[in-house]
Amino acid sequence: MQSALASQVPAELRERFNAARNVLVLTGAGVSAESGVPTFRGGGNSAVWKGMPFDEISSARMVERDLPAVWEWFDYRRGILQEIAPNAAHVAIARWQHKFSGFSLVTQNVDGLHQKAGSREVIEVHGSIWRARCIACHERVGIPEHGSRPLDCNNCGDRLRPDVVLFGEMLPEGAFELAADKASECELCLVVGTSALVYPAASLPEIARAGGAYLCEVNPERTPLSDFCDVVLTGKAGELLPLLEDGPRL
Ligand code: BV8
């Protein structure tokens, strides 16, 4: 007997998923929601930090205006993340890297939870909260999950900033181009847990579609992308993604 959830997976999607040779998954904050990481938008709220909307505190302007405030915001988020584990969605996606002959994972998230779940070669188009970068020489340095954050650049002594792409900043050299190439080559594109509002990442599903991909969105809410997709699975990623894998019908 199929569970109500499993019946949400249309036969065509399941067939395509099992037959696919080249798959791309694009994730946003929603894939980490069931781990307890607050999303930025949706659910009637948007992230606010000390009265500033998140796209203000997470902006290039703020790095120039008040770098200590930007660090306080990222230190706070890293503190939350230290206690957080990947959820069933991250774990399913990590399994998929061995399931298909061609598999790409592009994430807008900076939380590192895909890597924690075992995903490798993750294309992080918005950088990582677990790295810092020198303002002057751009030398990068890792930030330990437990322990103090490096303060100044070992290379030139100048100040460090989060190695995260803030609003109004270019994406990491080559990251978007690589993601766009993979999107144009895939035959199945799964868009998981993103409001599809932030560009250029939000243009990746369009690039996949232009390359002939079958588009599937996984999200409890409708997004501007929903009508553009071949199929929309309405629900939580942690519940729905494991159902895509061919296994005993629940
Ligand atoms: C750029 C890192 C070129 C920081 C982020 C003016 C000047 C400059 C640029 C612009 C401008 N006006 C517009 C732009 C472009 C701008 C943009 O797109 N703005 C939007 C908001 C209109 N983009 C940029 O600035 C980008 N750079 O364009 O460079 C340039 C440069 C200079 C001048 C001109 C052009 C840089 C964008 C990157 C910004 N950094 N993050 C940080 O983390 O603090 S973006 C931020 O939003 C996050 O990274 C996040 O990934 C991203 C998108 O959000 P989502 O991941 O989708 O999360 P969200 O909360 O929105 O949605 C969650 C979804 O999950 C919801 O749909 C919800 O229903 C769903 N969900 C909830 N629970 C679940 C679930 N789904 C599944 N399962 C669940 N359980």
Coordinates of C-alpha atoms and ligand atoms in Angstrom, one line a residue, residues 27-34 38-43 54-55 57-58 73-74 77 107-110 125-127 129 164-171 192-200 218-223 235-238, ligand 1:
T27 CA 19.4 23.6 -3.4
G28 CA 18.5 26.6 -1.3
A29 CA 17.8 27.3 2.4
G30 CA 14.8 25.0 2.5
V31 CA 16.9 21.9 2.2
S32 CA 18.4 22.8 5.6
A33 CA 15.1 23.9 7.2
E34 CA 14.3 20.4 8.7
P38 CA 16.1 29.3 9.7
T39 CA 15.3 30.1 6.1
F40 CA 15.6 33.7 4.8
R41 CA 12.1 34.1 3.4
G42 CA 8.8 32.4 3.3
G43 CA 6.6 31.2 6.2
F54 CA 19.1 40.1 6.0
D55 CA 19.9 41.4 2.5
I57 CA 23.4 43.0 6.9
S58 CA 24.5 40.4 4.2
W73 CA 25.9 38.2 12.2
F74 CA 28.0 35.4 10.7
R77 CA 24.8 31.9 12.5
T107 CA 23.9 25.0 -3.5
Q108 CA 23.1 28.6 -2.7
N109 CA 23.6 27.6 1.0
V110 CA 26.7 28.6 2.9
V125 CA 27.7 29.5 -5.6
H126 CA 27.4 31.8 -2.6
G127 CA 30.6 30.7 -0.7
I129 CA 30.3 30.4 6.3
V164 CA 30.4 34.4 1.4
V165 CA 28.9 36.2 -1.6
L166 CA 26.9 39.1 -0.2
F167 CA 24.2 41.0 -2.1
G168 CA 25.7 43.2 -4.7
E169 CA 28.8 41.0 -5.0
M170 CA 30.0 38.9 -7.9
L171 CA 29.8 35.1 -7.4
V192 CA 15.0 21.9 -3.8
G193 CA 14.0 24.4 -1.1
T194 CA 14.6 27.7 -2.9
S195 CA 12.3 30.7 -3.3
A196 CA 13.9 31.1 -6.7
L197 CA 14.3 34.9 -6.2
V198 CA 18.0 35.4 -6.0
Y199 CA 20.0 35.8 -9.2
P200 CA 22.0 34.6 -11.0
V218 CA 10.4 20.3 -4.3
N219 CA 9.0 22.9 -1.9
P220 CA 6.1 23.2 0.5
E221 CA 5.2 26.6 -1.1
R222 CA 4.7 27.8 -4.7
T223 CA 7.5 29.9 -6.1
G235 CA 6.1 19.2 0.7
K236 CA 9.2 18.9 2.8
A237 CA 12.5 17.9 1.1
G238 CA 13.4 15.6 4.0
Ligands
BV8_1 C1 25.1 39.6 -8.3 C2 24.9 34.6 1.1 C3 26.2 40.7 -10.0 C4 24.8 35.6 2.2 C5 23.2 35.2 -0.4 C6 21.3 45.5 -6.9 C7 22.6 45.5 -6.9 C8 23.4 44.3 -7.1 C9 22.7 43.1 -7.4 C10 21.3 43.2 -7.4 C11 20.6 44.3 -7.2 N1 19.3 44.0 -7.3 C12 19.1 42.7 -7.5 C13 20.4 42.2 -7.6 C14 20.7 40.8 -7.8 C15 20.7 40.2 -6.5 C16 19.4 39.5 -6.3 O1 19.1 38.6 -7.0 N2 18.5 40.1 -5.4 C17 17.2 39.5 -5.3 C18 16.8 39.4 -3.8 C19 16.3 40.4 -6.1 N3 21.8 39.2 -6.5 C20 23.0 39.5 -6.1 O2 23.3 40.6 -5.5 C21 24.1 38.5 -6.4 N4 25.2 39.1 -7.1 O3 24.0 39.8 -8.8 O4 26.3 40.0 -8.8 C22 26.3 42.1 -9.7 C23 27.2 42.6 -8.8 C24 27.2 43.9 -8.5 C25 26.3 44.8 -9.1 C26 25.3 44.3 -10.0 C27 25.3 42.9 -10.3 C28 24.6 37.8 -5.1 C29 23.4 37.0 -4.5 C30 24.0 36.3 -3.4 C31 23.6 36.9 -2.1 N5 24.0 36.1 -1.0 N6 23.6 34.4 0.6 C32 24.2 34.9 3.4 O5 23.9 33.7 3.4 O6 24.1 35.7 4.4 S1 21.7 34.9 -1.1 C33 20.6 34.2 0.1 O7 19.4 34.1 -0.6 C34 21.0 32.9 0.5 O8 22.3 32.5 0.1 C35 20.0 32.0 -0.2 O9 20.6 30.9 -0.7 C36 19.5 32.8 -1.2 C37 18.2 32.4 -1.8 O10 17.4 32.2 -0.8 P1 16.8 30.7 -0.7 O11 18.0 29.7 -0.6 O12 15.9 30.4 -1.8 O13 16.1 30.7 0.7 P2 14.7 31.4 1.0 O14 14.6 31.5 2.5 O15 14.5 32.6 0.1 O16 13.7 30.3 0.5 C38 13.6 29.1 1.2 C39 12.6 28.2 0.4 O17 12.6 26.9 1.0 C40 11.2 28.7 0.4 O18 10.7 28.7 -0.9 C41 10.5 27.7 1.3 O19 9.1 27.5 0.9 C42 11.3 26.5 1.1 N7 11.2 25.5 2.2 C43 11.0 25.8 3.6 N8 11.1 24.6 4.3 C44 11.3 23.6 3.3 C45 11.4 24.2 2.1 N9 11.7 23.5 1.0 C46 11.8 22.2 1.1 N10 11.7 21.5 2.3 C47 11.5 22.2 3.4 N11 11.4 21.6 4.6

